[in-house]
Coordinates of C-alpha atoms in Angstrom, one line a residue:
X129 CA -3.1 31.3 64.1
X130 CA 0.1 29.7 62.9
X131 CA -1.5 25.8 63.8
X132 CA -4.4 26.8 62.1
X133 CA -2.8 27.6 59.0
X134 CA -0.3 24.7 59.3
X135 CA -3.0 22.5 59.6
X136 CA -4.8 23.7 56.6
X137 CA -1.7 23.4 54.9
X138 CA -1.4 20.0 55.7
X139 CA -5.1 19.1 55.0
X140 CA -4.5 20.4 51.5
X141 CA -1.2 18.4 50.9
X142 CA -3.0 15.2 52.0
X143 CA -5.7 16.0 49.5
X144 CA -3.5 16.1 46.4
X145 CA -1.6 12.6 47.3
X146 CA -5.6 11.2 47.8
X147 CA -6.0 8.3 45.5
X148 CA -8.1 9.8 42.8
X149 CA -11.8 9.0 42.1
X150 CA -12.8 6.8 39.0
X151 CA -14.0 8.5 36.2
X152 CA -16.9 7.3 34.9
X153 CA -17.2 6.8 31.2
X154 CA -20.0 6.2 28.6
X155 CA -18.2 3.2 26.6
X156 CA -21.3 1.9 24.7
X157 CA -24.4 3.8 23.1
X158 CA -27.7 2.8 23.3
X159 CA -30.2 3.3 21.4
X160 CA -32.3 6.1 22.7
X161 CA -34.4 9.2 20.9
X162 CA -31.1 11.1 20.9
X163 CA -30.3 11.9 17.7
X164 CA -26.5 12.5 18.2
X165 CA -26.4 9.5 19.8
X166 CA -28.2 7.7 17.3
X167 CA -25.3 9.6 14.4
X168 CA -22.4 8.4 17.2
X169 CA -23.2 5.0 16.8
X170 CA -23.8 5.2 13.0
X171 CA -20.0 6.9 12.8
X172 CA -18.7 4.0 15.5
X173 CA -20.1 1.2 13.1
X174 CA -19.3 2.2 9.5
X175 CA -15.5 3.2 11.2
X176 CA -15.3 -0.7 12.8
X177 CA -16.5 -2.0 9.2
X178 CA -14.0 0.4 7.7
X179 CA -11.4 -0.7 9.6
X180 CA -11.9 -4.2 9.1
X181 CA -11.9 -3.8 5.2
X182 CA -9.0 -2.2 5.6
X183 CA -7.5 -4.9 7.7
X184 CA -7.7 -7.1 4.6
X185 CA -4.6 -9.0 3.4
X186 CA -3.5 -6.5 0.2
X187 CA -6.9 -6.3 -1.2
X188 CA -6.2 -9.1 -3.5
X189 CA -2.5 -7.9 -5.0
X190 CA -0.2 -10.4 -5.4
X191 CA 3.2 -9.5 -4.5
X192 CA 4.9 -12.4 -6.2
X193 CA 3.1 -12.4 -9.1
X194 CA 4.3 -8.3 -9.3
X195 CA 7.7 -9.4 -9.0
X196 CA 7.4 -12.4 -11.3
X197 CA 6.2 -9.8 -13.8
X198 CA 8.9 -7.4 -13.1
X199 CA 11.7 -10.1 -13.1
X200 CA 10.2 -11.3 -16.5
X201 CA 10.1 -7.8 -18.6
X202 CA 14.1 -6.9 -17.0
X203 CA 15.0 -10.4 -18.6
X204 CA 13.1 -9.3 -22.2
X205 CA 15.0 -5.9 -21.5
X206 CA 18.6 -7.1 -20.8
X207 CA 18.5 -9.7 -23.4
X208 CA 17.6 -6.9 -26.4
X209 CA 20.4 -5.4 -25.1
X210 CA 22.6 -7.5 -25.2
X211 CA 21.0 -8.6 -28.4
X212 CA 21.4 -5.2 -30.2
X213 CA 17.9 -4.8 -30.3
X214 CA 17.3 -1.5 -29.0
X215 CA 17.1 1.5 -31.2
X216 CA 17.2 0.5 -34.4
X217 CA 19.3 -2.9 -34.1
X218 CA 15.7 -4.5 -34.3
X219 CA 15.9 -3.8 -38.0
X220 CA 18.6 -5.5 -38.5
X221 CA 18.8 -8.5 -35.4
X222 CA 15.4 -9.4 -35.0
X223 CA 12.3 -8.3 -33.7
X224 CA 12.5 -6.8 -29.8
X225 CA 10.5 -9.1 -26.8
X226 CA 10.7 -6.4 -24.1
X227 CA 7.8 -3.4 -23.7
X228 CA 10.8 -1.3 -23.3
X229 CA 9.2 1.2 -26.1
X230 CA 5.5 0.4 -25.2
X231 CA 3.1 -1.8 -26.1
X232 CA 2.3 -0.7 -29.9
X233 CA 5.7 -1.2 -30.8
X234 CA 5.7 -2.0 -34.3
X235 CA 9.0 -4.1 -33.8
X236 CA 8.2 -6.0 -31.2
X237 CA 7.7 -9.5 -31.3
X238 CA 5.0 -11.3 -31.3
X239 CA 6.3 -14.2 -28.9
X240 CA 5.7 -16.9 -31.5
X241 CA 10.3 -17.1 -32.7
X242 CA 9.8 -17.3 -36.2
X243 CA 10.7 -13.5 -36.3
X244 CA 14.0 -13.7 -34.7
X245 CA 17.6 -13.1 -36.2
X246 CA 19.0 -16.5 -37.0
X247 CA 21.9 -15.9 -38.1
X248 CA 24.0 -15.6 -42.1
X249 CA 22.5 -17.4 -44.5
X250 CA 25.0 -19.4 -46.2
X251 CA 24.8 -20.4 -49.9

């Protein structure tokens, strides 16, 4: 009795250190008059397209025309400023160039110079 169970014992250890089997998998639909298969491949194709789209170098953003942008409005900010044109110094120095108070600021220059501070007028 004690061979016959040793045996089995070994038997069953020899089993679990088999190589396994190979799995066989379904890697492609085709098209058949399944239904869900039919939705599975509609799912696998719009995801591949969507994937790809995303893939897409920044959707057309240009990174250094963002910082270009961003370098130019800190220079507009730091030179009114320095200028004094903040607040209510543009009354009295010359029209602002940054969008520091929006867009519709009333004192803000129109980029043209002629509505810049230029300095005592002497007599």
């Amino acid at each position: 009795m004690r061979r016959l169970v040793l045996a089995a014992a070994c038997a069953a250890l020899a089993a679990a250190f088999a190589p396994p089997q190979p799995v066989s998998r379904i890697t492609r639909l085709h098209d058949t008059d399944d239904e869900d298969a039919a939705d599975l491949a509609f799912l696998g194709r719009a995801m591949k397209a969507k994937s790809e789209k995303d893939a897409a170098p920044l959707g057309g953003f240009d990174p250094l025309g963002a910082l270009k942008k961003f370098g130019k409005g800190l220079d507009d900010f730091v030179d009114d400023a320095m200028d004094r044109k903040l607040g209510n110094g543009a009354e009295f120095y010359g029209k602002r160039k940054s969008n520091f108070y929006g867009a519709d600021d009333p004192m803000k220059s129109d980029g043209r110079g002629g509505d810049q501070y230029k300095g005592p007028v002497g007599g």
